[in-house]
């Protein structure tokens, strides 16, 4: 029944560009569709779609040609194959901006405001804040970079969409860090930054919630953020920060994560003796994660 209702709603929110499959115009409905289809959102402002958007594309024979992103049926079909395309009306600007004001970086807000494409996750957070060469704009390379299947995140995305609180934001941020290990190198840093968005939000939500022993959760958040540096192959930075922490003050619930950070740092530096001294304190799941982080950085 929910799926039938969703499909009915989808029919109410489209915009016509002369394509056989037109772009959606309601961001909330598009986000629901993205969660169902395990896709990201391909988003542009309405005003920016009034002008030509030249891109380089390849036909079915692999021949490169120049075309217009907003008027080429083959390009449009490719977008729908890998994303949920959405056009944002200018009237939504104030509401969307109010959600990120004072909690997002200047770089993030600039991407939100500019006329370029915005790749958003199914909650509407922008992913593509990194550099991409738009001269000329190779739409095939862009699609390859950001056509991420979010099945790995499905449970956490669903829980967060149903109820935003410390637990769901924290769980999604942690899962995005794990996801960053699985994606291509080109987009890895951007995924870790998306994880940061949810981890920072979880801190703000934690401050508002009635919960005993908040310190252990705050400590876990601080430790988890160091995992980002390991994924991005910065083990020396992690070790410097770990050495500032008194091991006696680590909450018992965070012991395994603390050991994981030391262990993974040392294996990245190929300090086998040091790594071995921490290995027995690391869970089997985290040992596998450490192996994956080592492999992507070799």
PDB file of C-alpha atoms in Angstrom:
ATOM      1  CA  UNK A   1       0.000   0.000   0.000  1.00  0.00           C
ATOM      2  CA  UNK A   2       2.805   2.448   0.874  1.00  0.00           C
ATOM      3  CA  UNK A   3       4.458   1.763  -2.474  1.00  0.00           C
ATOM      4  CA  UNK A   4       1.171   2.414  -4.326  1.00  0.00           C
ATOM      5  CA  UNK A   5       0.711   5.706  -2.477  1.00  0.00           C
ATOM      6  CA  UNK A   6       4.290   6.722  -3.276  1.00  0.00           C
ATOM      7  CA  UNK A   7       3.846   5.981  -6.974  1.00  0.00           C
ATOM      8  CA  UNK A   8       0.644   8.045  -6.968  1.00  0.00           C
ATOM      9  CA  UNK A   9       2.410  10.984  -5.347  1.00  0.00           C
ATOM     10  CA  UNK A  10       5.264  10.788  -7.822  1.00  0.00           C
ATOM     11  CA  UNK A  11       2.850  11.520 -10.629  1.00  0.00           C
ATOM     12  CA  UNK A  12       2.024  14.869  -9.051  1.00  0.00           C
ATOM     13  CA  UNK A  13       5.525  16.312  -8.981  1.00  0.00           C
ATOM     14  CA  UNK A  14       7.223  16.526 -12.384  1.00  0.00           C
ATOM     15  CA  UNK A  15       8.496  19.296 -14.601  1.00  0.00           C
ATOM     16  CA  UNK A  16       8.505  19.102 -18.392  1.00  0.00           C
ATOM     17  CA  UNK A  17      11.662  19.614 -20.453  1.00  0.00           C
ATOM     18  CA  UNK A  18      10.491  17.703 -23.502  1.00  0.00           C
ATOM     19  CA  UNK A  19      11.940  14.451 -22.177  1.00  0.00           C
ATOM     20  CA  UNK A  20      10.075  11.175 -22.151  1.00  0.00           C
ATOM     21  CA  UNK A  21      10.833  11.040 -18.416  1.00  0.00           C
ATOM     22  CA  UNK A  22      10.698  14.479 -16.844  1.00  0.00           C
ATOM     23  CA  UNK A  23      12.453  15.692 -13.716  1.00  0.00           C
ATOM     24  CA  UNK A  24      10.788  15.760 -10.329  1.00  0.00           C
ATOM     25  CA  UNK A  25       9.908  19.052  -8.656  1.00  0.00           C
ATOM     26  CA  UNK A  26       9.134  18.040  -5.072  1.00  0.00           C
ATOM     27  CA  UNK A  27      12.307  17.379  -3.096  1.00  0.00           C
ATOM     28  CA  UNK A  28      10.614  15.465  -0.274  1.00  0.00           C
ATOM     29  CA  UNK A  29       8.923  13.039  -2.651  1.00  0.00           C
ATOM     30  CA  UNK A  30      12.169  12.686  -4.620  1.00  0.00           C
ATOM     31  CA  UNK A  31      14.042  11.802  -1.441  1.00  0.00           C
ATOM     32  CA  UNK A  32      11.526   9.066  -0.713  1.00  0.00           C
ATOM     33  CA  UNK A  33      11.967   7.686  -4.218  1.00  0.00           C
ATOM     34  CA  UNK A  34      15.760   7.796  -3.837  1.00  0.00           C
ATOM     35  CA  UNK A  35      15.531   5.706  -0.662  1.00  0.00           C
ATOM     36  CA  UNK A  36      13.295   3.169  -2.388  1.00  0.00           C
ATOM     37  CA  UNK A  37      15.600   2.937  -5.435  1.00  0.00           C
ATOM     38  CA  UNK A  38      18.890   3.137  -3.463  1.00  0.00           C
ATOM     39  CA  UNK A  39      20.025   6.149  -5.518  1.00  0.00           C
ATOM     40  CA  UNK A  40      21.342   9.657  -4.990  1.00  0.00           C
ATOM     41  CA  UNK A  41      19.632  12.851  -6.154  1.00  0.00           C
ATOM     42  CA  UNK A  42      20.777  14.836  -9.204  1.00  0.00           C
ATOM     43  CA  UNK A  43      19.629  18.388  -8.416  1.00  0.00           C
ATOM     44  CA  UNK A  44      19.630  21.753 -10.175  1.00  0.00           C
ATOM     45  CA  UNK A  45      18.024  25.127  -9.499  1.00  0.00           C
ATOM     46  CA  UNK A  46      15.097  26.063 -11.730  1.00  0.00           C
ATOM     47  CA  UNK A  47      16.738  29.328 -12.808  1.00  0.00           C
ATOM     48  CA  UNK A  48      19.962  27.599 -13.875  1.00  0.00           C
ATOM     49  CA  UNK A  49      17.968  25.325 -16.198  1.00  0.00           C
ATOM     50  CA  UNK A  50      16.891  28.246 -18.367  1.00  0.00           C
ATOM     51  CA  UNK A  51      20.304  28.308 -20.072  1.00  0.00           C
ATOM     52  CA  UNK A  52      22.348  25.895 -22.160  1.00  0.00           C
ATOM     53  CA  UNK A  53      24.427  23.409 -20.180  1.00  0.00           C
ATOM     54  CA  UNK A  54      27.062  22.030 -22.596  1.00  0.00           C
ATOM     55  CA  UNK A  55      28.493  18.598 -21.821  1.00  0.00           C
ATOM     56  CA  UNK A  56      30.578  15.894 -23.432  1.00  0.00           C
ATOM     57  CA  UNK A  57      28.729  12.590 -23.792  1.00  0.00           C
ATOM     58  CA  UNK A  58      29.318   9.207 -25.476  1.00  0.00           C
ATOM     59  CA  UNK A  59      26.812   7.358 -27.632  1.00  0.00           C
ATOM     60  CA  UNK A  60      26.196   3.604 -27.591  1.00  0.00           C
ATOM     61  CA  UNK A  61      29.221   3.130 -29.878  1.00  0.00           C
ATOM     62  CA  UNK A  62      31.529   5.012 -27.518  1.00  0.00           C
ATOM     63  CA  UNK A  63      31.771   8.058 -29.798  1.00  0.00           C
ATOM     64  CA  UNK A  64      32.246  11.339 -27.917  1.00  0.00           C
ATOM     65  CA  UNK A  65      30.108  14.291 -28.889  1.00  0.00           C
ATOM     66  CA  UNK A  66      29.089  17.678 -27.480  1.00  0.00           C
ATOM     67  CA  UNK A  67      25.483  18.195 -26.493  1.00  0.00           C
ATOM     68  CA  UNK A  68      23.190  19.974 -24.023  1.00  0.00           C
ATOM     69  CA  UNK A  69      22.613  18.291 -20.681  1.00  0.00           C
ATOM     70  CA  UNK A  70      19.055  19.612 -20.457  1.00  0.00           C
ATOM     71  CA  UNK A  71      17.901  18.784 -23.966  1.00  0.00           C
ATOM     72  CA  UNK A  72      19.509  15.472 -24.882  1.00  0.00           C
ATOM     73  CA  UNK A  73      17.213  12.489 -24.396  1.00  0.00           C
ATOM     74  CA  UNK A  74      20.128  10.038 -24.138  1.00  0.00           C
ATOM     75  CA  UNK A  75      21.718  12.087 -21.353  1.00  0.00           C
ATOM     76  CA  UNK A  76      18.379  12.337 -19.557  1.00  0.00           C
ATOM     77  CA  UNK A  77      17.919   8.578 -19.716  1.00  0.00           C
ATOM     78  CA  UNK A  78      21.399   8.053 -18.294  1.00  0.00           C
ATOM     79  CA  UNK A  79      20.590  10.391 -15.413  1.00  0.00           C
ATOM     80  CA  UNK A  80      17.415   8.475 -14.597  1.00  0.00           C
ATOM     81  CA  UNK A  81      19.301   5.194 -14.782  1.00  0.00           C
ATOM     82  CA  UNK A  82      21.625   6.228 -11.968  1.00  0.00           C
ATOM     83  CA  UNK A  83      19.954   9.099 -10.068  1.00  0.00           C
ATOM     84  CA  UNK A  84      16.647  10.715  -9.215  1.00  0.00           C
ATOM     85  CA  UNK A  85      16.781  14.037 -11.151  1.00  0.00           C
ATOM     86  CA  UNK A  86      15.186  17.001  -9.355  1.00  0.00           C
ATOM     87  CA  UNK A  87      14.637  20.656 -10.215  1.00  0.00           C
ATOM     88  CA  UNK A  88      14.429  23.017  -7.228  1.00  0.00           C
ATOM     89  CA  UNK A  89      12.111  26.003  -7.437  1.00  0.00           C
ATOM     90  CA  UNK A  90      13.603  29.287  -6.243  1.00  0.00           C
ATOM     91  CA  UNK A  91      10.706  29.598  -3.772  1.00  0.00           C
ATOM     92  CA  UNK A  92      12.198  26.736  -1.738  1.00  0.00           C
ATOM     93  CA  UNK A  93      15.502  28.530  -1.194  1.00  0.00           C
ATOM     94  CA  UNK A  94      14.730  30.173   2.167  1.00  0.00           C
ATOM     95  CA  UNK A  95      13.447  26.981   3.792  1.00  0.00           C
ATOM     96  CA  UNK A  96      16.371  24.919   2.550  1.00  0.00           C
ATOM     97  CA  UNK A  97      18.938  27.548   3.508  1.00  0.00           C
ATOM     98  CA  UNK A  98      17.542  27.861   7.033  1.00  0.00           C
ATOM     99  CA  UNK A  99      18.315  24.185   7.622  1.00  0.00           C
ATOM    100  CA  UNK A 100      22.011  24.623   6.882  1.00  0.00           C
ATOM    101  CA  UNK A 101      22.696  28.171   8.062  1.00  0.00           C
ATOM    102  CA  UNK A 102      25.364  28.219  10.804  1.00  0.00           C
ATOM    103  CA  UNK A 103      25.858  24.430  10.633  1.00  0.00           C
ATOM    104  CA  UNK A 104      27.526  24.009   7.221  1.00  0.00           C
ATOM    105  CA  UNK A 105      30.893  25.113   5.838  1.00  0.00           C
ATOM    106  CA  UNK A 106      31.247  28.077   3.483  1.00  0.00           C
ATOM    107  CA  UNK A 107      32.217  25.631   0.723  1.00  0.00           C
ATOM    108  CA  UNK A 108      29.031  23.649   1.282  1.00  0.00           C
ATOM    109  CA  UNK A 109      26.812  26.729   1.226  1.00  0.00           C
ATOM    110  CA  UNK A 110      28.521  28.014  -1.914  1.00  0.00           C
ATOM    111  CA  UNK A 111      27.727  24.744  -3.689  1.00  0.00           C
ATOM    112  CA  UNK A 112      24.133  24.959  -2.485  1.00  0.00           C
ATOM    113  CA  UNK A 113      23.783  28.459  -3.895  1.00  0.00           C
ATOM    114  CA  UNK A 114      25.610  28.131  -7.214  1.00  0.00           C
ATOM    115  CA  UNK A 115      24.133  27.125 -10.572  1.00  0.00           C
ATOM    116  CA  UNK A 116      26.077  23.883 -10.820  1.00  0.00           C
ATOM    117  CA  UNK A 117      24.729  20.371 -10.305  1.00  0.00           C
ATOM    118  CA  UNK A 118      24.196  19.225  -6.744  1.00  0.00           C
ATOM    119  CA  UNK A 119      24.468  15.527  -5.931  1.00  0.00           C
ATOM    120  CA  UNK A 120      22.489  14.928  -2.738  1.00  0.00           C
ATOM    121  CA  UNK A 121      22.028  11.885  -0.574  1.00  0.00           C
ATOM    122  CA  UNK A 122      18.456  10.654   0.110  1.00  0.00           C
ATOM    123  CA  UNK A 123      18.202  13.093   3.030  1.00  0.00           C
ATOM    124  CA  UNK A 124      19.051  16.113   0.894  1.00  0.00           C
ATOM    125  CA  UNK A 125      22.663  16.641   2.018  1.00  0.00           C
ATOM    126  CA  UNK A 126      25.071  17.683  -0.729  1.00  0.00           C
ATOM    127  CA  UNK A 127      27.912  15.275  -1.514  1.00  0.00           C
ATOM    128  CA  UNK A 128      29.802  16.881  -4.412  1.00  0.00           C
ATOM    129  CA  UNK A 129      31.607  19.678  -2.609  1.00  0.00           C
ATOM    130  CA  UNK A 130      34.974  18.625  -4.059  1.00  0.00           C
ATOM    131  CA  UNK A 131      36.628  19.771  -7.273  1.00  0.00           C
ATOM    132  CA  UNK A 132      35.403  18.565 -10.641  1.00  0.00           C
ATOM    133  CA  UNK A 133      36.617  19.903 -13.994  1.00  0.00           C
ATOM    134  CA  UNK A 134      33.719  21.555 -15.843  1.00  0.00           C
ATOM    135  CA  UNK A 135      35.830  22.670 -18.839  1.00  0.00           C
ATOM    136  CA  UNK A 136      34.693  20.693 -20.733  1.00  0.00           C
ATOM    137  CA  UNK A 137      32.134  18.967 -18.538  1.00  0.00           C
ATOM    138  CA  UNK A 138      32.350  15.210 -19.160  1.00  0.00           C
ATOM    139  CA  UNK A 139      28.943  14.015 -17.980  1.00  0.00           C
ATOM    140  CA  UNK A 140      29.930  10.344 -18.316  1.00  0.00           C
ATOM    141  CA  UNK A 141      32.866  10.798 -15.949  1.00  0.00           C
ATOM    142  CA  UNK A 142      30.624  12.748 -13.575  1.00  0.00           C
ATOM    143  CA  UNK A 143      28.022   9.976 -13.571  1.00  0.00           C
ATOM    144  CA  UNK A 144      30.703   7.350 -12.977  1.00  0.00           C
ATOM    145  CA  UNK A 145      31.984   9.317 -10.012  1.00  0.00           C
ATOM    146  CA  UNK A 146      28.660   9.863  -8.266  1.00  0.00           C
ATOM    147  CA  UNK A 147      26.410   6.974  -9.341  1.00  0.00           C
ATOM    148  CA  UNK A 148      26.589   5.324  -5.933  1.00  0.00           C
ATOM    149  CA  UNK A 149      24.210   2.551  -4.928  1.00  0.00           C
ATOM    150  CA  UNK A 150      23.094   3.211  -1.338  1.00  0.00           C
ATOM    151  CA  UNK A 151      21.837  -0.296  -0.517  1.00  0.00           C
ATOM    152  CA  UNK A 152      24.661  -0.582   2.045  1.00  0.00           C
ATOM    153  CA  UNK A 153      23.096   2.382   3.921  1.00  0.00           C
ATOM    154  CA  UNK A 154      19.451   1.408   3.505  1.00  0.00           C
ATOM    155  CA  UNK A 155      18.601   0.553   7.114  1.00  0.00           C
ATOM    156  CA  UNK A 156      20.331   3.623   8.572  1.00  0.00           C
ATOM    157  CA  UNK A 157      18.831   5.956   5.943  1.00  0.00           C
ATOM    158  CA  UNK A 158      15.380   4.561   6.652  1.00  0.00           C
ATOM    159  CA  UNK A 159      15.737   4.889  10.437  1.00  0.00           C
ATOM    160  CA  UNK A 160      17.009   8.457  10.139  1.00  0.00           C
ATOM    161  CA  UNK A 161      14.175   9.468   7.799  1.00  0.00           C
ATOM    162  CA  UNK A 162      11.580   8.103  10.226  1.00  0.00           C
ATOM    163  CA  UNK A 163      13.050   9.751  13.309  1.00  0.00           C
ATOM    164  CA  UNK A 164      15.951  12.155  13.588  1.00  0.00           C
ATOM    165  CA  UNK A 165      17.660  11.821  16.939  1.00  0.00           C
ATOM    166  CA  UNK A 166      21.128  11.267  18.331  1.00  0.00           C
ATOM    167  CA  UNK A 167      21.073   7.506  17.774  1.00  0.00           C
ATOM    168  CA  UNK A 168      19.896   7.577  14.155  1.00  0.00           C
ATOM    169  CA  UNK A 169      22.197  10.467  13.156  1.00  0.00           C
ATOM    170  CA  UNK A 170      25.177   8.825  14.846  1.00  0.00           C
ATOM    171  CA  UNK A 171      24.460   5.441  13.274  1.00  0.00           C
ATOM    172  CA  UNK A 172      24.150   6.962   9.798  1.00  0.00           C
ATOM    173  CA  UNK A 173      27.353   8.982  10.187  1.00  0.00           C
ATOM    174  CA  UNK A 174      29.251   5.880  11.303  1.00  0.00           C
ATOM    175  CA  UNK A 175      27.808   3.878   8.415  1.00  0.00           C
ATOM    176  CA  UNK A 176      28.841   6.548   5.902  1.00  0.00           C
ATOM    177  CA  UNK A 177      32.422   6.211   7.186  1.00  0.00           C
ATOM    178  CA  UNK A 178      32.255   2.483   6.485  1.00  0.00           C
ATOM    179  CA  UNK A 179      30.737   3.280   3.082  1.00  0.00           C
ATOM    180  CA  UNK A 180      33.676   5.600   2.293  1.00  0.00           C
ATOM    181  CA  UNK A 181      35.981   2.572   2.362  1.00  0.00           C
ATOM    182  CA  UNK A 182      33.915   0.912  -0.373  1.00  0.00           C
ATOM    183  CA  UNK A 183      33.617   3.779  -2.886  1.00  0.00           C
ATOM    184  CA  UNK A 184      36.033   4.958  -5.569  1.00  0.00           C
ATOM    185  CA  UNK A 185      39.020   7.061  -4.551  1.00  0.00           C
ATOM    186  CA  UNK A 186      37.683  10.130  -6.400  1.00  0.00           C
ATOM    187  CA  UNK A 187      34.650  10.437  -4.142  1.00  0.00           C
ATOM    188  CA  UNK A 188      36.030   8.975  -0.897  1.00  0.00           C
ATOM    189  CA  UNK A 189      36.911  12.274   0.789  1.00  0.00           C
ATOM    190  CA  UNK A 190      33.478  13.702  -0.034  1.00  0.00           C
ATOM    191  CA  UNK A 191      31.775  10.697   1.565  1.00  0.00           C
ATOM    192  CA  UNK A 192      33.828  11.129   4.745  1.00  0.00           C
ATOM    193  CA  UNK A 193      32.768  14.782   4.810  1.00  0.00           C
ATOM    194  CA  UNK A 194      29.149  13.696   4.448  1.00  0.00           C
ATOM    195  CA  UNK A 195      29.710  11.377   7.424  1.00  0.00           C
ATOM    196  CA  UNK A 196      30.965  14.414   9.355  1.00  0.00           C
ATOM    197  CA  UNK A 197      27.674  16.210   8.678  1.00  0.00           C
ATOM    198  CA  UNK A 198      25.738  13.472  10.448  1.00  0.00           C
ATOM    199  CA  UNK A 199      28.233  13.076  13.278  1.00  0.00           C
ATOM    200  CA  UNK A 200      28.175  16.821  13.933  1.00  0.00           C
ATOM    201  CA  UNK A 201      24.385  16.741  13.866  1.00  0.00           C
ATOM    202  CA  UNK A 202      24.379  13.882  16.353  1.00  0.00           C
ATOM    203  CA  UNK A 203      26.392  16.041  18.764  1.00  0.00           C
ATOM    204  CA  UNK A 204      23.834  18.847  18.512  1.00  0.00           C
ATOM    205  CA  UNK A 205      20.987  16.394  19.035  1.00  0.00           C
ATOM    206  CA  UNK A 206      22.746  14.764  21.987  1.00  0.00           C
ATOM    207  CA  UNK A 207      22.883  18.129  23.758  1.00  0.00           C
ATOM    208  CA  UNK A 208      19.085  18.361  23.553  1.00  0.00           C
ATOM    209  CA  UNK A 209      18.281  14.800  24.627  1.00  0.00           C
ATOM    210  CA  UNK A 210      17.823  13.448  28.128  1.00  0.00           C
ATOM    211  CA  UNK A 211      20.366  10.658  28.291  1.00  0.00           C
ATOM    212  CA  UNK A 212      22.504   9.280  31.098  1.00  0.00           C
ATOM    213  CA  UNK A 213      26.287   9.147  30.798  1.00  0.00           C
ATOM    214  CA  UNK A 214      26.539  11.434  27.779  1.00  0.00           C
ATOM    215  CA  UNK A 215      30.322  11.542  28.205  1.00  0.00           C
ATOM    216  CA  UNK A 216      30.834   8.057  26.759  1.00  0.00           C
ATOM    217  CA  UNK A 217      28.869   9.002  23.654  1.00  0.00           C
ATOM    218  CA  UNK A 218      30.787  12.248  23.215  1.00  0.00           C
ATOM    219  CA  UNK A 219      34.039  10.344  23.653  1.00  0.00           C
ATOM    220  CA  UNK A 220      32.942   7.775  21.059  1.00  0.00           C
ATOM    221  CA  UNK A 221      32.123  10.557  18.600  1.00  0.00           C
ATOM    222  CA  UNK A 222      35.566  12.102  19.108  1.00  0.00           C
ATOM    223  CA  UNK A 223      37.247   8.746  18.518  1.00  0.00           C
ATOM    224  CA  UNK A 224      35.101   7.928  15.515  1.00  0.00           C
ATOM    225  CA  UNK A 225      36.110  11.165  13.823  1.00  0.00           C
ATOM    226  CA  UNK A 226      39.725   9.958  13.880  1.00  0.00           C
ATOM    227  CA  UNK A 227      38.639   7.068  11.678  1.00  0.00           C
ATOM    228  CA  UNK A 228      38.182   9.586   8.860  1.00  0.00           C
ATOM    229  CA  UNK A 229      41.925  10.314   8.903  1.00  0.00           C
ATOM    230  CA  UNK A 230      42.712   6.605   8.705  1.00  0.00           C
ATOM    231  CA  UNK A 231      40.432   6.190   5.677  1.00  0.00           C
ATOM    232  CA  UNK A 232      42.246   9.123   4.053  1.00  0.00           C
ATOM    233  CA  UNK A 233      45.638   7.567   4.925  1.00  0.00           C
ATOM    234  CA  UNK A 234      46.732   9.964   7.657  1.00  0.00           C
ATOM    235  CA  UNK A 235      47.872   7.516  10.358  1.00  0.00           C
ATOM    236  CA  UNK A 236      50.555   9.787  11.822  1.00  0.00           C
ATOM    237  CA  UNK A 237      47.960  12.470  12.500  1.00  0.00           C
ATOM    238  CA  UNK A 238      45.782   9.903  14.254  1.00  0.00           C
ATOM    239  CA  UNK A 239      48.664   8.674  16.432  1.00  0.00           C
ATOM    240  CA  UNK A 240      49.531  12.232  17.455  1.00  0.00           C
ATOM    241  CA  UNK A 241      45.958  12.805  18.581  1.00  0.00           C
ATOM    242  CA  UNK A 242      45.697   9.442  20.330  1.00  0.00           C
ATOM    243  CA  UNK A 243      48.815  10.132  22.361  1.00  0.00           C
ATOM    244  CA  UNK A 244      47.080  13.165  23.870  1.00  0.00           C
ATOM    245  CA  UNK A 245      44.373  10.886  25.302  1.00  0.00           C
ATOM    246  CA  UNK A 246      44.796   9.234  28.698  1.00  0.00           C
ATOM    247  CA  UNK A 247      43.977   5.513  28.169  1.00  0.00           C
ATOM    248  CA  UNK A 248      42.680   5.320  31.756  1.00  0.00           C
ATOM    249  CA  UNK A 249      39.934   7.758  30.835  1.00  0.00           C
ATOM    250  CA  UNK A 250      38.581   5.693  27.966  1.00  0.00           C
ATOM    251  CA  UNK A 251      35.128   4.385  28.772  1.00  0.00           C
ATOM    252  CA  UNK A 252      34.955   0.595  28.684  1.00  0.00           C
ATOM    253  CA  UNK A 253      32.351   0.753  25.895  1.00  0.00           C
ATOM    254  CA  UNK A 254      34.941   2.558  23.737  1.00  0.00           C
ATOM    255  CA  UNK A 255      37.924   0.307  24.460  1.00  0.00           C
ATOM    256  CA  UNK A 256      37.617  -1.645  21.206  1.00  0.00           C
ATOM    257  CA  UNK A 257      37.351   1.503  19.072  1.00  0.00           C
ATOM    258  CA  UNK A 258      40.345   3.034  20.864  1.00  0.00           C
ATOM    259  CA  UNK A 259      42.376  -0.118  20.195  1.00  0.00           C
ATOM    260  CA  UNK A 260      41.193  -0.198  16.572  1.00  0.00           C
ATOM    261  CA  UNK A 261      42.505   3.323  15.959  1.00  0.00           C
ATOM    262  CA  UNK A 262      45.947   2.397  17.306  1.00  0.00           C
ATOM    263  CA  UNK A 263      46.006  -0.934  15.486  1.00  0.00           C
ATOM    264  CA  UNK A 264      44.909   0.485  12.134  1.00  0.00           C
ATOM    265  CA  UNK A 265      47.350   3.399  12.392  1.00  0.00           C
ATOM    266  CA  UNK A 266      50.253   1.034  12.924  1.00  0.00           C
ATOM    267  CA  UNK A 267      49.317  -1.333  10.104  1.00  0.00           C
ATOM    268  CA  UNK A 268      49.056   1.627   7.731  1.00  0.00           C
ATOM    269  CA  UNK A 269      52.570   2.590   8.800  1.00  0.00           C
ATOM    270  CA  UNK A 270      53.561  -1.090   8.563  1.00  0.00           C
ATOM    271  CA  UNK A 271      54.724  -1.135  12.174  1.00  0.00           C
ATOM    272  CA  UNK A 272      53.972  -4.828  12.642  1.00  0.00           C
ATOM    273  CA  UNK A 273      55.252  -5.110  16.211  1.00  0.00           C
ATOM    274  CA  UNK A 274      53.215  -2.154  17.449  1.00  0.00           C
ATOM    275  CA  UNK A 275      50.145  -3.347  15.568  1.00  0.00           C
ATOM    276  CA  UNK A 276      50.419  -6.804  17.121  1.00  0.00           C
ATOM    277  CA  UNK A 277      50.367  -5.306  20.633  1.00  0.00           C
ATOM    278  CA  UNK A 278      46.869  -3.895  19.985  1.00  0.00           C
ATOM    279  CA  UNK A 279      45.380  -6.659  17.845  1.00  0.00           C
ATOM    280  CA  UNK A 280      43.955  -8.776  20.664  1.00  0.00           C
ATOM    281  CA  UNK A 281      41.880  -5.822  21.882  1.00  0.00           C
ATOM    282  CA  UNK A 282      40.231  -5.249  18.501  1.00  0.00           C
ATOM    283  CA  UNK A 283      36.939  -6.927  17.583  1.00  0.00           C
ATOM    284  CA  UNK A 284      36.806  -9.298  14.612  1.00  0.00           C
ATOM    285  CA  UNK A 285      34.550  -6.852  12.750  1.00  0.00           C
ATOM    286  CA  UNK A 286      37.021  -4.012  13.274  1.00  0.00           C
ATOM    287  CA  UNK A 287      39.948  -6.212  12.240  1.00  0.00           C
ATOM    288  CA  UNK A 288      38.207  -6.708   8.910  1.00  0.00           C
ATOM    289  CA  UNK A 289      37.581  -2.962   8.614  1.00  0.00           C
ATOM    290  CA  UNK A 290      41.245  -2.273   9.329  1.00  0.00           C
ATOM    291  CA  UNK A 291      42.209  -4.701   6.571  1.00  0.00           C
ATOM    292  CA  UNK A 292      39.920  -2.897   4.113  1.00  0.00           C
ATOM    293  CA  UNK A 293      41.370   0.491   5.065  1.00  0.00           C
ATOM    294  CA  UNK A 294      44.877  -0.885   4.610  1.00  0.00           C
ATOM    295  CA  UNK A 295      43.995  -2.288   1.179  1.00  0.00           C
ATOM    296  CA  UNK A 296      42.481   0.931  -0.201  1.00  0.00           C
ATOM    297  CA  UNK A 297      45.553   2.900   0.828  1.00  0.00           C
ATOM    298  CA  UNK A 298      48.136   0.606  -0.744  1.00  0.00           C
TER     299      UNK A 298
END
